[in-house]
PDB file of C-alpha atoms in Angstrom:
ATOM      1  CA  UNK A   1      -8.199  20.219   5.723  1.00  0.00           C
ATOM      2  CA  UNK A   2      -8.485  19.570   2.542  1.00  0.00           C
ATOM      3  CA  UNK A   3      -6.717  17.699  -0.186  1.00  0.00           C
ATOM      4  CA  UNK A   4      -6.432  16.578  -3.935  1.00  0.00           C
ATOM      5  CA  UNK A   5      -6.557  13.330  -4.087  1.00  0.00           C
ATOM      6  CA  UNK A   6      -7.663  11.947  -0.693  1.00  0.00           C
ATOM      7  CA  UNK A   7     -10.814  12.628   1.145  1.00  0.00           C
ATOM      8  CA  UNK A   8     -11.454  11.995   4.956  1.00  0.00           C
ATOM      9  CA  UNK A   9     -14.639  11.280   5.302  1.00  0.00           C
ATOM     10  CA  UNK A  10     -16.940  10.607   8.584  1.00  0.00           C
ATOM     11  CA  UNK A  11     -17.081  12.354  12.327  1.00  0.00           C
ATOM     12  CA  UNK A  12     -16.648  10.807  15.857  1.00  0.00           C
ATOM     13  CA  UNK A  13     -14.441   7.844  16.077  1.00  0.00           C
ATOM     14  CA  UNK A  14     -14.846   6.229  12.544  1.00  0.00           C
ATOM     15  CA  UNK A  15     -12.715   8.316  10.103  1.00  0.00           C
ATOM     16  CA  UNK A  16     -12.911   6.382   5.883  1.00  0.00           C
ATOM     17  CA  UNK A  17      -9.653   7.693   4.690  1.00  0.00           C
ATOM     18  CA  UNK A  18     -10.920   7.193   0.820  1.00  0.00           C
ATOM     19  CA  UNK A  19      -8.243   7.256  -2.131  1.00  0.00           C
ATOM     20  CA  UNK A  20      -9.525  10.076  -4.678  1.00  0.00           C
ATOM     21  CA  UNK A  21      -8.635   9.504  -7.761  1.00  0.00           C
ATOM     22  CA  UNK A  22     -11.172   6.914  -9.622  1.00  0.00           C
ATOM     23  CA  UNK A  23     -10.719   8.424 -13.553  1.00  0.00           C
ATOM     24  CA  UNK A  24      -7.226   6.775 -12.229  1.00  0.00           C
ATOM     25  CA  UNK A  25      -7.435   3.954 -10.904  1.00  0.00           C
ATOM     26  CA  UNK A  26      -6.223   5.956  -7.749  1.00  0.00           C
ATOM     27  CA  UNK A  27      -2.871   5.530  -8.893  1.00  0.00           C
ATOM     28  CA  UNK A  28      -0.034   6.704  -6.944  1.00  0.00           C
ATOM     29  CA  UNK A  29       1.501   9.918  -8.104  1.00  0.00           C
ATOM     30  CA  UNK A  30       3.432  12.635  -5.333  1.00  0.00           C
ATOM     31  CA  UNK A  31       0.556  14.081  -4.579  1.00  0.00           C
ATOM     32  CA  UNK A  32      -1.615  11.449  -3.198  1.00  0.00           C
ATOM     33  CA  UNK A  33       1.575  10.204  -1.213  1.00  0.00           C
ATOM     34  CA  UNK A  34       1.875  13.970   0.084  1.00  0.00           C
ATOM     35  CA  UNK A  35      -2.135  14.271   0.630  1.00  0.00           C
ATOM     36  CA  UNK A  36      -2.590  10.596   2.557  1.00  0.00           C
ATOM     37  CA  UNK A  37       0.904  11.315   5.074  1.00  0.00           C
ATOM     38  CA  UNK A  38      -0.997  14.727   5.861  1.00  0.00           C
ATOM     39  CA  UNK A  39      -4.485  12.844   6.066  1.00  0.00           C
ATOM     40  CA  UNK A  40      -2.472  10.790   8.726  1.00  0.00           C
ATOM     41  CA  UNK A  41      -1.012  13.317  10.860  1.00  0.00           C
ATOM     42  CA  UNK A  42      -4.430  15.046  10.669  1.00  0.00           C
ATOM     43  CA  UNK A  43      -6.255  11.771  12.658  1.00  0.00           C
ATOM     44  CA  UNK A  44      -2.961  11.711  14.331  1.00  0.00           C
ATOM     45  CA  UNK A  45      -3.773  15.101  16.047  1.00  0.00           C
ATOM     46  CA  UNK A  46      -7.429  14.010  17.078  1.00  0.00           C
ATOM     47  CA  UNK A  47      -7.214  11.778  19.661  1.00  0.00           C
ATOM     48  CA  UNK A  48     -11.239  10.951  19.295  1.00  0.00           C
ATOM     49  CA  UNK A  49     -10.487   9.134  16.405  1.00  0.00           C
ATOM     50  CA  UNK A  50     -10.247   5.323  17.300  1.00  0.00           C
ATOM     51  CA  UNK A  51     -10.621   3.723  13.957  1.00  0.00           C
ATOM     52  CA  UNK A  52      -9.665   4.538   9.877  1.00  0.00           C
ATOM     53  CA  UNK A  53     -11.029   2.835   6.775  1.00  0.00           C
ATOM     54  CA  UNK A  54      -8.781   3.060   4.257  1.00  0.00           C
ATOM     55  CA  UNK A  55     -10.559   2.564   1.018  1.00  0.00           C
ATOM     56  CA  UNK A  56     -10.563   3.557  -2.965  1.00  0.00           C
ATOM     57  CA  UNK A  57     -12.928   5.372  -4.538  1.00  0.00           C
ATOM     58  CA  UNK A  58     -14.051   4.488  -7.574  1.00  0.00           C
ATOM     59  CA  UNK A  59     -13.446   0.854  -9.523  1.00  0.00           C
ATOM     60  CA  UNK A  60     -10.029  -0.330  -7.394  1.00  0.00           C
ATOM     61  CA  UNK A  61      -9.038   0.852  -4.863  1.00  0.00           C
ATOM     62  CA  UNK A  62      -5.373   1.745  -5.877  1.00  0.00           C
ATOM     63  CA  UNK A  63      -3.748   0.802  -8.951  1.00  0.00           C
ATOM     64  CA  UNK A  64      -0.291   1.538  -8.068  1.00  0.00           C
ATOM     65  CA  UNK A  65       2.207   3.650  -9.802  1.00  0.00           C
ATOM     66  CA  UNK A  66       1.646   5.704 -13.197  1.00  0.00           C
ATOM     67  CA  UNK A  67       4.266   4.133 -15.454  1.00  0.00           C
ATOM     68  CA  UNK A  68       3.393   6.695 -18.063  1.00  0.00           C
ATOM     69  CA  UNK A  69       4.794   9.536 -15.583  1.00  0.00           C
ATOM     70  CA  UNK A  70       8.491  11.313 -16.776  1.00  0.00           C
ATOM     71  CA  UNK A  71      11.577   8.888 -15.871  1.00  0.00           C
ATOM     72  CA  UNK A  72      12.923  10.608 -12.731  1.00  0.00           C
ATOM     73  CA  UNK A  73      16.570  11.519 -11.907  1.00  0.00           C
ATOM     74  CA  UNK A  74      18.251   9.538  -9.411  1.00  0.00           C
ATOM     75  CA  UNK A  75      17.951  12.230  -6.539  1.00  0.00           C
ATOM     76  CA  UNK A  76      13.919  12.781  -7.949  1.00  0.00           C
ATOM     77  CA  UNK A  77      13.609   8.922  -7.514  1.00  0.00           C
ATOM     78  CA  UNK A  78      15.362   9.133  -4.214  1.00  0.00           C
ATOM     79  CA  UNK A  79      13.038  11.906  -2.916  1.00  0.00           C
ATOM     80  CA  UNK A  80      10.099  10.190  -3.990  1.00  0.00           C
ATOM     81  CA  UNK A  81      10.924   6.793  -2.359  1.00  0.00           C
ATOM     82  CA  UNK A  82      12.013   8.787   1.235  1.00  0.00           C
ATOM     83  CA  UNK A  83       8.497  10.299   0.657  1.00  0.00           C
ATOM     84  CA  UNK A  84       6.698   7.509  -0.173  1.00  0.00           C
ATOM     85  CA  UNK A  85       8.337   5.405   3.400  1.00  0.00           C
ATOM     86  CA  UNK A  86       7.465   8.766   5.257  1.00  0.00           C
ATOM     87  CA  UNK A  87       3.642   7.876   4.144  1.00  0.00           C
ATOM     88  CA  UNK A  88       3.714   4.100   4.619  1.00  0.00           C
ATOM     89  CA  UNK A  89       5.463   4.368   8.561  1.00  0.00           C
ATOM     90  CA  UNK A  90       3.080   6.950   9.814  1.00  0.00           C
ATOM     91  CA  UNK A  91      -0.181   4.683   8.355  1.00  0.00           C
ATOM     92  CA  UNK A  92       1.729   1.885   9.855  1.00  0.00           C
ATOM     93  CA  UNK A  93       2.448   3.737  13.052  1.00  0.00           C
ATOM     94  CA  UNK A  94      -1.399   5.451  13.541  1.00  0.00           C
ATOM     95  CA  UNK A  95      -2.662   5.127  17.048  1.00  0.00           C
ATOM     96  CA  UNK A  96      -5.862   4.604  15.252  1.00  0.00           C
ATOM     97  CA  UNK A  97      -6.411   1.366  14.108  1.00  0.00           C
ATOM     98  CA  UNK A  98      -6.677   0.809  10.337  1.00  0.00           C
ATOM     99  CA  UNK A  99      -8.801  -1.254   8.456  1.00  0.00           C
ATOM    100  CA  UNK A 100      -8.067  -1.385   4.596  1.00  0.00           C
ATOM    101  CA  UNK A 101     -11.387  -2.370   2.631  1.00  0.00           C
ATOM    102  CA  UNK A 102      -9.801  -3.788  -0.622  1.00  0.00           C
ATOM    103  CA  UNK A 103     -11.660  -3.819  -4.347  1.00  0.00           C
ATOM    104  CA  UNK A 104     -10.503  -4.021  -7.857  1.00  0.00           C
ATOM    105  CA  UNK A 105      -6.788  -3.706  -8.893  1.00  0.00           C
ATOM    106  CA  UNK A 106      -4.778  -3.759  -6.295  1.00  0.00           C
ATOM    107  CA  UNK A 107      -0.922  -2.953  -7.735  1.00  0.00           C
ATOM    108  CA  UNK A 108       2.589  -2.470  -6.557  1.00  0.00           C
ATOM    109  CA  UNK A 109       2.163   0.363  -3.890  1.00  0.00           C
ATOM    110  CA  UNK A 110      -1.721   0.130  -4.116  1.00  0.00           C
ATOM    111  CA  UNK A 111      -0.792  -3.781  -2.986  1.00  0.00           C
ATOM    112  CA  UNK A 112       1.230  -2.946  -0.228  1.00  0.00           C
ATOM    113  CA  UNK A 113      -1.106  -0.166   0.666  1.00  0.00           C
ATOM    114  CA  UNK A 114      -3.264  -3.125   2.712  1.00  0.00           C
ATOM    115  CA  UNK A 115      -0.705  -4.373   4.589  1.00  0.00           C
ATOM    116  CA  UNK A 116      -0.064  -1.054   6.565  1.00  0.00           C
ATOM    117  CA  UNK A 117      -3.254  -1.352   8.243  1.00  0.00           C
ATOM    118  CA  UNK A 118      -3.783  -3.516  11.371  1.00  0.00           C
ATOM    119  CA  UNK A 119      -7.371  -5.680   9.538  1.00  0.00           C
ATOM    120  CA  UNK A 120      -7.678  -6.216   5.832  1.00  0.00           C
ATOM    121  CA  UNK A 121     -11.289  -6.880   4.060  1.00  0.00           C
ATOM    122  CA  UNK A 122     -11.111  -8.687   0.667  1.00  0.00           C
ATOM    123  CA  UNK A 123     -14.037  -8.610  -2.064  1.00  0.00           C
ATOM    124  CA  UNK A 124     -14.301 -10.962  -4.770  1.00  0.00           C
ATOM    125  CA  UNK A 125     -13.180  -8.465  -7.714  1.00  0.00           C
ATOM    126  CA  UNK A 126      -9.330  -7.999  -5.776  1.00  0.00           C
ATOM    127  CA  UNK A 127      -6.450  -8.789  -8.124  1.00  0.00           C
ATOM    128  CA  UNK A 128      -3.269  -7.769  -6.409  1.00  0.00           C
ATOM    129  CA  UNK A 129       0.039  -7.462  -8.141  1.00  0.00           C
ATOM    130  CA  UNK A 130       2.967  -6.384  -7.127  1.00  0.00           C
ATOM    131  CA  UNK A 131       5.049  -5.417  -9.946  1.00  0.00           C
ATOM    132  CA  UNK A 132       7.778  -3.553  -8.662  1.00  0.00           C
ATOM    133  CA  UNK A 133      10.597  -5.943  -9.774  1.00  0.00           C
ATOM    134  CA  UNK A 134       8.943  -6.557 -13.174  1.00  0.00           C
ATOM    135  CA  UNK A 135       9.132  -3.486 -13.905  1.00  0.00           C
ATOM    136  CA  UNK A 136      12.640  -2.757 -13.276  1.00  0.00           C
ATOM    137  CA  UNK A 137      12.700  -1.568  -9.169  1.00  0.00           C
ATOM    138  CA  UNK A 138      12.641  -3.199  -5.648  1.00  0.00           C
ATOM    139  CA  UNK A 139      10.047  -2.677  -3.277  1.00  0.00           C
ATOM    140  CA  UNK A 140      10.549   0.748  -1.587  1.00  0.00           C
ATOM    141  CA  UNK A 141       8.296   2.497   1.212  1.00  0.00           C
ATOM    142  CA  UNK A 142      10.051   0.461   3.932  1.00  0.00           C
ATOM    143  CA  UNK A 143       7.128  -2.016   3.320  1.00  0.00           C
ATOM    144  CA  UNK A 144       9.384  -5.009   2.306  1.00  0.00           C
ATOM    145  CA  UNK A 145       9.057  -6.251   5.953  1.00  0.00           C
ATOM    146  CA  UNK A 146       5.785  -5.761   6.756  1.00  0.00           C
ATOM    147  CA  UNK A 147       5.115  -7.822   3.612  1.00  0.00           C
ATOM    148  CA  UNK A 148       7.153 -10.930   4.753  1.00  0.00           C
ATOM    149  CA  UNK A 149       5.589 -10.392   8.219  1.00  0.00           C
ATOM    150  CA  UNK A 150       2.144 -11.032   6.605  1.00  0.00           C
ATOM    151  CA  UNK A 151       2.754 -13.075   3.991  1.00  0.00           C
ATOM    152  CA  UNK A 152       5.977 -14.989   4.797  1.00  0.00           C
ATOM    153  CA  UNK A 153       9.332 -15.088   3.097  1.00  0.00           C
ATOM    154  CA  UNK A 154       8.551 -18.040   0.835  1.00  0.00           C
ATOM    155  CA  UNK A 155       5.504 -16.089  -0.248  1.00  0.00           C
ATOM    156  CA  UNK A 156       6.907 -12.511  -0.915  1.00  0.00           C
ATOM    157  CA  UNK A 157       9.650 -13.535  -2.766  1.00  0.00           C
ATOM    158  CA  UNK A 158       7.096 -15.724  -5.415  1.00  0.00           C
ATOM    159  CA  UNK A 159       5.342 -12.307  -5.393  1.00  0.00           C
ATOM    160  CA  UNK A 160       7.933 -10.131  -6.001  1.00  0.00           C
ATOM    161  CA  UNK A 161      10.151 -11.871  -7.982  1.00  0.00           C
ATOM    162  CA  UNK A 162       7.743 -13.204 -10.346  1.00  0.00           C
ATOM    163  CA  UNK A 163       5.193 -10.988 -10.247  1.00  0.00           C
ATOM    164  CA  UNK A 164       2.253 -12.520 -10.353  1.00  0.00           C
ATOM    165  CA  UNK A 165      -1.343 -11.619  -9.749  1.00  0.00           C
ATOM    166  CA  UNK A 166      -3.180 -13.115  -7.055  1.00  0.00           C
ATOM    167  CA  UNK A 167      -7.289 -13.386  -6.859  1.00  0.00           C
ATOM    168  CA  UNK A 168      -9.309 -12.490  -3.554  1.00  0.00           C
ATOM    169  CA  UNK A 169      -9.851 -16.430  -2.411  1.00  0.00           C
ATOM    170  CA  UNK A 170      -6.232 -16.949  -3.184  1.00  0.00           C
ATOM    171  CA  UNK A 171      -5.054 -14.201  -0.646  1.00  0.00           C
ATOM    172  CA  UNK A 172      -7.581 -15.461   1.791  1.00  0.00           C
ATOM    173  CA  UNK A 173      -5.724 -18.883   1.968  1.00  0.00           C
ATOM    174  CA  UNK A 174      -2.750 -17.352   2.822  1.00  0.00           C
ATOM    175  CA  UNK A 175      -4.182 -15.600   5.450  1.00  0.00           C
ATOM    176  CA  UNK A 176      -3.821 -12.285   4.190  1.00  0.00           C
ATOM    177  CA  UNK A 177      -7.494 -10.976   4.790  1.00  0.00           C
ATOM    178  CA  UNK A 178      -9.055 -10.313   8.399  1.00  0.00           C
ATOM    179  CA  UNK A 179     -12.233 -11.055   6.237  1.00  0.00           C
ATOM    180  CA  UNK A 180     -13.947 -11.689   2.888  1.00  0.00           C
ATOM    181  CA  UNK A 181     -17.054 -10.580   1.666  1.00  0.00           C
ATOM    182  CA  UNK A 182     -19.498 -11.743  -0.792  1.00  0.00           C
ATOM    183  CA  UNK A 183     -19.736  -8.850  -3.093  1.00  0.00           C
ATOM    184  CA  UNK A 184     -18.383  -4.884  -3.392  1.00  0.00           C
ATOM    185  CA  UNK A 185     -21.454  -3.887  -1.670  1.00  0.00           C
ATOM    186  CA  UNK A 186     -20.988  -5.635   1.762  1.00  0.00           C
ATOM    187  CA  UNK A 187     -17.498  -4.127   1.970  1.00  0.00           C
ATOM    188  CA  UNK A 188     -17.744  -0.979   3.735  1.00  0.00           C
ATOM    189  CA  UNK A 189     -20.540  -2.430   5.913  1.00  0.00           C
ATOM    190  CA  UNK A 190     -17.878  -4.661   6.921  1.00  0.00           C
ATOM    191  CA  UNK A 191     -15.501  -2.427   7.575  1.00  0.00           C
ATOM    192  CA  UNK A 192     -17.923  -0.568   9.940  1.00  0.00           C
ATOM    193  CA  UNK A 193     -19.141  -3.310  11.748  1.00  0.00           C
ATOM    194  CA  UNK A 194     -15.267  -4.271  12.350  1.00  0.00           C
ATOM    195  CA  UNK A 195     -14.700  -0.399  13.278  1.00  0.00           C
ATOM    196  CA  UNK A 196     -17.702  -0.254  15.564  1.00  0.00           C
ATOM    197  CA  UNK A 197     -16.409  -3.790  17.286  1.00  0.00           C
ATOM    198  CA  UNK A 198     -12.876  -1.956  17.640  1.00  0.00           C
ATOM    199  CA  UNK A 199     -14.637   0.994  19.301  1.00  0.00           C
ATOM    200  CA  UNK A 200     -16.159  -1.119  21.938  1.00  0.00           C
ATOM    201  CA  UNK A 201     -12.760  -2.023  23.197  1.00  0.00           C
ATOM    202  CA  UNK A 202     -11.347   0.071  25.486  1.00  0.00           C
ATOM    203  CA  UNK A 203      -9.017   3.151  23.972  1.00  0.00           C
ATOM    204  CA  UNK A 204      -5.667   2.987  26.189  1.00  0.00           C
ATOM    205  CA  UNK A 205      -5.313  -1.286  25.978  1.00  0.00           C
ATOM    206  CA  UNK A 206      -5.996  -1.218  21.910  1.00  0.00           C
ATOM    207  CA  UNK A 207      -3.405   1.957  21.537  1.00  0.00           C
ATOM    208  CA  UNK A 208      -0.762  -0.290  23.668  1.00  0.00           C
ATOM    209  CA  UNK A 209      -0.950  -3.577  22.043  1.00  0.00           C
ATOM    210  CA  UNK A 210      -1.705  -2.594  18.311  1.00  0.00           C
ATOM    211  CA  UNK A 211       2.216  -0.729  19.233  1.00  0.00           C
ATOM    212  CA  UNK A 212       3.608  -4.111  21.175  1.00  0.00           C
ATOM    213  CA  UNK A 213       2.566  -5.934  18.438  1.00  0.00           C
ATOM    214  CA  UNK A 214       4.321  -3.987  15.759  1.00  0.00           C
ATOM    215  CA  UNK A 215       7.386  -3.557  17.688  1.00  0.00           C
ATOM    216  CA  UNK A 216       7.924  -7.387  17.942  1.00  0.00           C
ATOM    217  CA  UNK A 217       6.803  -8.358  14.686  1.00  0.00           C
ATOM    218  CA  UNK A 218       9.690  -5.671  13.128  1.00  0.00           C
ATOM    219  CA  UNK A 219      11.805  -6.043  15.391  1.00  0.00           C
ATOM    220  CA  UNK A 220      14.838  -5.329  12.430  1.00  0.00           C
ATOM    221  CA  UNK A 221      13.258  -3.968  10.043  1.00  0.00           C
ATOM    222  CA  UNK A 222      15.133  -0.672  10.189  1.00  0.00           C
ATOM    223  CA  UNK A 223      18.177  -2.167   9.615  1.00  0.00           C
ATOM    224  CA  UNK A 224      17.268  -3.608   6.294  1.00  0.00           C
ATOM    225  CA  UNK A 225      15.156   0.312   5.243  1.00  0.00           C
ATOM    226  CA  UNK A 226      17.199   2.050   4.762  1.00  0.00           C
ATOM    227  CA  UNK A 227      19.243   0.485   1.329  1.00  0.00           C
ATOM    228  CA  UNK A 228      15.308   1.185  -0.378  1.00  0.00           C
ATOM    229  CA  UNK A 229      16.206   4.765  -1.247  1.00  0.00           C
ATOM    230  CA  UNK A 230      19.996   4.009  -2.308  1.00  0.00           C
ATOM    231  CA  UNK A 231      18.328   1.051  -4.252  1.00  0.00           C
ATOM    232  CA  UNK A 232      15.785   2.816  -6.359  1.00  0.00           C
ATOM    233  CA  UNK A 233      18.066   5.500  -6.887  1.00  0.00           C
ATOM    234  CA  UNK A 234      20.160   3.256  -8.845  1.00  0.00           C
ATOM    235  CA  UNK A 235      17.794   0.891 -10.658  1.00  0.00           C
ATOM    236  CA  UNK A 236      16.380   4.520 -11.841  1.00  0.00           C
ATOM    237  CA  UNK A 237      19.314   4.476 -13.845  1.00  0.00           C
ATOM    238  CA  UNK A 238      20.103   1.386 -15.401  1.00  0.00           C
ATOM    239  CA  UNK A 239      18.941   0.305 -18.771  1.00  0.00           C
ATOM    240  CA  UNK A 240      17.367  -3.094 -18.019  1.00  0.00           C
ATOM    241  CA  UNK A 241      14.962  -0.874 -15.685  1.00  0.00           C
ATOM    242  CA  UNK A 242      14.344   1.196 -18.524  1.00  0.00           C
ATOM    243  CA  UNK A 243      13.451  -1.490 -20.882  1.00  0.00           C
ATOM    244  CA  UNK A 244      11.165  -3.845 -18.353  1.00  0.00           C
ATOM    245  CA  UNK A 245       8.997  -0.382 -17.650  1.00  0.00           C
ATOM    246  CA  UNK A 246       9.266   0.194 -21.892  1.00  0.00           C
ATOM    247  CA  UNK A 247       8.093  -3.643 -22.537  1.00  0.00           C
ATOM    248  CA  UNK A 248       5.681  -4.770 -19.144  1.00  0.00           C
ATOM    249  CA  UNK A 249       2.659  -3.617 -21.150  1.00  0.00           C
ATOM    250  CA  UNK A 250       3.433  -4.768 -25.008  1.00  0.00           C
ATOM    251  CA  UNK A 251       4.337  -8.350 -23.886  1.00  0.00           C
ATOM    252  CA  UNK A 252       7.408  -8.129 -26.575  1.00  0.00           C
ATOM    253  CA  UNK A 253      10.700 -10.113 -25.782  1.00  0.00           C
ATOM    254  CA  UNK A 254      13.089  -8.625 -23.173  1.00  0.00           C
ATOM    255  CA  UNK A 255      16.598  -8.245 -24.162  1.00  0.00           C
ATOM    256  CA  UNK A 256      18.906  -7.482 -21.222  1.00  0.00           C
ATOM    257  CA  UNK A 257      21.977  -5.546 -21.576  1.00  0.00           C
ATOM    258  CA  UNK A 258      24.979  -5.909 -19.423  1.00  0.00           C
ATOM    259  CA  UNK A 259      25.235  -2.987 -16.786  1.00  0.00           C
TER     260      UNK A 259
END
């Protein structure tokens, strides 16, 4: 099949599912969230594939949302984020294991993009941010706790809350990567050589743990989802959302309102 704004790239085992939008940034619009859920349920379908590389195209590999897009309504922001959670549980949820090979901006979905996938492979030039609250909305995608299962609650709430960006060697000393490399170049020989290492192991075991594993490390986590769409729905709304999305570029002082 194919799509606008995601190739899949590869045969046998070894799938790169490569963000397609570079002009971009490979920011996150519907359409990529519609073309990589439908990427996933084609490797889904194929049980040869063993392994995906999810990687950018281009100079980042996914610079989040476009804040320039219209302002939605609250049903068109509650679409979008049921959507968007569709996408992020069936990466999470592959049989396939995922490798995410990380470059360049990586912001607000594009930084919670990497945390889906079961490795994570950092170059130097990553600078993740995710923005979400600064610019007026809470984490949606149903990747809130797969975030504090990586990162730690201590950690996500520094990085939502205050929105900070983080450098590749900072990441790594939280643990974040499966593996760092030296320069762009090295990173999707990386990513093969921990694909091919993957493919060694036998199909059946790999399918059954990389499943174990998720179900005890989110154990709750659809008890806490499902307020995401109800949330963004309403912060979609409210003036103080409105004016940190109007003022997170010009740097100009931020006057909330009462709501």
């Amino acid at each position: 099949m194919q799509f606008e704004t995601v190739r899949l790239d590869g045969t046998g085992p070894v799938r790169h599912l490569v963000l397609d939008r570079p002009r971009v940034h490979n920011a996150v619009n519907a359409q990529l969230v519609a073309d990589v859920y439908h990427a996933c349920l084609e490797v889904e379908a194929d049980p040869a594939v063993r392994v995906v590389i999810v990687r950018g195209d281009g100079p980042s590999f996914c610079s989040g949302a476009d804040l320039k897009a219209p302002r939605l309504s609250t049903t068109g922001a509650m679409v979008n984020s049921k959507n968007g959670a569709r996408m992020y549980d069936t990466l999470l949820h592959l049989n396939a294991v995922t490798i995410a090979a990380c470059h360049g901006h990586l912001i607000g979905g594009g930084g919670v993009l990497p945390a889906a996938c079961d490795f994570r492979i950092g170059a130097p030039s990553v600078q993740l941010c995710l923005n979400e609250v600064s610019i007026g909305f809470n984490l949606t995608w149903h990747s809130l706790p797969v975030l504090v299962d990586l990162v730690g609650a201590a950690r996500a709430k520094e990085m939502l809350i205050l929105g900070r960006t983080y450098t590749c060697a900072q990441l790594d000393r939280w643990g974040f990567w499966t593996e760092v490399v030296d320069d762009e170049a090295e990173l999707v020989p990386a990513a093969e050589r921990l694909a091919a290492a993957v493919v060694r192991q036998p199909p059946a075991p790999v399918t059954a743990s990389k499943a174990s594993i998720n179900a005890q490390a989110l154990p709750v986590a659809r008890a806490v989802q499902h307020m995401d769409h109800l949330a963004v729905g309403l912060m979609s709304r409210l003036d103080n959302s409105r004016i940190a999305r109007e003022t997170y570029f010009s740097g100009e002082g931020r006057d909330w309102v009462e709501e």
